[in-house]
């Protein structure tokens, strides 16, 4: 994703109102107090996982992640690493958007913005 496109997506999310109920609109899901936007996704590899194809997809996603990280760090300073592993074995329901993030990864980055 180009920096210009990322800036447009971020700017749109910053002014987008939060719905009262959870909603899904294409690659974005929203709910009270959150928006989750997929910026890039690879295809699923459940069947016939060819190692070369898988590695190429993983490299492409990693490159995109580094670009997003650099752009958001320039905009809001360094991120904070967040470990989602404690949410993988909850005693009760996991709130959104943490539940969605746990389905994708065990670690994420959090930008709080400049004061």
CSV table of C-alpha atoms in Angstrom, one decimal:
chain,number,residue,atom,x,y,z
A,1,UNK,CA,0.0,0.0,0.0
A,2,UNK,CA,1.4,3.4,-1.0
A,3,UNK,CA,2.0,5.9,1.8
A,4,UNK,CA,-0.6,8.3,0.2
A,5,UNK,CA,-3.2,5.5,0.3
A,6,UNK,CA,-2.3,4.6,3.9
A,7,UNK,CA,-2.7,8.2,5.0
A,8,UNK,CA,-6.1,8.4,3.3
A,9,UNK,CA,-7.3,5.2,5.1
A,10,UNK,CA,-6.0,6.4,8.4
A,11,UNK,CA,-7.5,9.9,8.0
A,12,UNK,CA,-10.9,8.3,7.1
A,13,UNK,CA,-10.8,6.0,10.1
A,14,UNK,CA,-10.0,8.9,12.5
A,15,UNK,CA,-13.2,10.8,11.5
A,16,UNK,CA,-15.4,7.7,11.0
A,17,UNK,CA,-18.0,7.5,13.8
A,18,UNK,CA,-18.2,4.4,15.9
A,19,UNK,CA,-21.4,2.4,15.5
A,20,UNK,CA,-23.5,1.3,18.4
A,21,UNK,CA,-23.4,-2.3,17.2
A,22,UNK,CA,-20.7,-4.4,15.5
A,23,UNK,CA,-20.7,-4.0,11.8
A,24,UNK,CA,-18.6,-5.2,8.8
A,25,UNK,CA,-18.0,-3.3,5.6
A,26,UNK,CA,-15.7,-5.1,3.3
A,27,UNK,CA,-12.3,-5.2,4.9
A,28,UNK,CA,-13.3,-3.1,7.9
A,29,UNK,CA,-15.1,-4.1,11.0
A,30,UNK,CA,-16.3,-1.6,13.6
A,31,UNK,CA,-18.1,-1.5,16.9
A,32,UNK,CA,-18.5,0.7,19.9
A,33,UNK,CA,-15.1,2.4,20.3
A,34,UNK,CA,-13.1,0.6,17.6
A,35,UNK,CA,-12.4,0.1,13.9
A,36,UNK,CA,-10.3,-2.7,12.5
A,37,UNK,CA,-9.2,-2.3,8.9
A,38,UNK,CA,-7.3,-4.9,6.9
A,39,UNK,CA,-4.7,-3.1,4.8
A,40,UNK,CA,-3.2,-6.2,3.1
A,41,UNK,CA,-3.9,-9.9,3.3
A,42,UNK,CA,-2.6,-13.0,1.7
A,43,UNK,CA,-4.6,-15.9,0.5
A,44,UNK,CA,-5.3,-18.7,2.9
A,45,UNK,CA,-2.9,-21.7,2.9
A,46,UNK,CA,-5.1,-24.4,4.5
A,47,UNK,CA,-4.6,-26.9,1.6
A,48,UNK,CA,-1.7,-27.6,-0.6
A,49,UNK,CA,0.8,-25.3,1.1
A,50,UNK,CA,3.6,-25.0,-1.4
A,51,UNK,CA,6.6,-23.7,0.6
A,52,UNK,CA,7.9,-21.4,-2.2
A,53,UNK,CA,4.4,-19.8,-2.7
A,54,UNK,CA,3.9,-19.5,1.1
A,55,UNK,CA,7.4,-17.9,1.6
A,56,UNK,CA,6.7,-15.4,-1.2
A,57,UNK,CA,3.3,-14.4,0.3
A,58,UNK,CA,4.9,-14.1,3.8
A,59,UNK,CA,7.7,-11.9,2.4
A,60,UNK,CA,5.2,-9.7,0.7
A,61,UNK,CA,3.1,-9.3,3.9
A,62,UNK,CA,6.3,-8.6,5.9
A,63,UNK,CA,7.4,-5.9,3.4
A,64,UNK,CA,3.9,-4.3,3.6
A,65,UNK,CA,4.0,-4.4,7.4
A,66,UNK,CA,7.4,-2.7,7.5
A,67,UNK,CA,6.0,0.1,5.3
A,68,UNK,CA,3.0,0.6,7.4
A,69,UNK,CA,5.1,0.5,10.6
A,70,UNK,CA,7.4,3.2,9.2
A,71,UNK,CA,4.5,5.4,8.0
A,72,UNK,CA,2.6,5.2,11.3
A,73,UNK,CA,5.8,5.7,13.3
A,74,UNK,CA,6.6,8.9,11.3
A,75,UNK,CA,3.0,10.1,12.0
A,76,UNK,CA,2.7,9.2,15.7
A,77,UNK,CA,6.2,8.2,17.0
A,78,UNK,CA,7.3,4.7,18.0
A,79,UNK,CA,4.7,2.0,18.7
A,80,UNK,CA,4.3,0.0,21.8
A,81,UNK,CA,4.4,-3.8,21.5
A,82,UNK,CA,1.3,-5.6,22.8
A,83,UNK,CA,1.3,-9.3,23.7
A,84,UNK,CA,-2.1,-10.8,22.9
A,85,UNK,CA,-1.2,-14.2,24.2
A,86,UNK,CA,-3.0,-13.7,27.6
A,87,UNK,CA,-6.2,-13.3,25.7
A,88,UNK,CA,-5.9,-16.6,23.9
A,89,UNK,CA,-6.9,-18.5,27.1
A,90,UNK,CA,-9.6,-16.3,28.6
A,91,UNK,CA,-11.7,-17.0,31.6
A,92,UNK,CA,-14.6,-15.2,29.9
A,93,UNK,CA,-15.5,-13.5,26.6
A,94,UNK,CA,-12.7,-11.5,24.9
A,95,UNK,CA,-13.8,-8.0,23.9
A,96,UNK,CA,-13.6,-6.7,20.4
A,97,UNK,CA,-11.3,-5.8,18.7
A,98,UNK,CA,-8.9,-7.9,20.8
A,99,UNK,CA,-10.9,-11.0,19.8
A,100,UNK,CA,-10.4,-10.3,16.1
A,101,UNK,CA,-6.7,-9.5,16.5
A,102,UNK,CA,-6.1,-12.8,18.5
A,103,UNK,CA,-7.4,-14.7,15.4
A,104,UNK,CA,-4.6,-13.2,13.4
A,105,UNK,CA,-1.6,-12.9,15.6
A,106,UNK,CA,-0.3,-13.2,19.2
A,107,UNK,CA,1.5,-9.8,19.0
A,108,UNK,CA,0.6,-6.4,17.7
A,109,UNK,CA,1.8,-2.8,17.7
A,110,UNK,CA,-0.1,0.1,19.3
A,111,UNK,CA,0.4,3.7,18.4
A,112,UNK,CA,-0.9,6.2,20.9
A,113,UNK,CA,-0.1,9.3,18.9
A,114,UNK,CA,1.7,12.5,19.9
A,115,UNK,CA,0.5,14.5,22.8
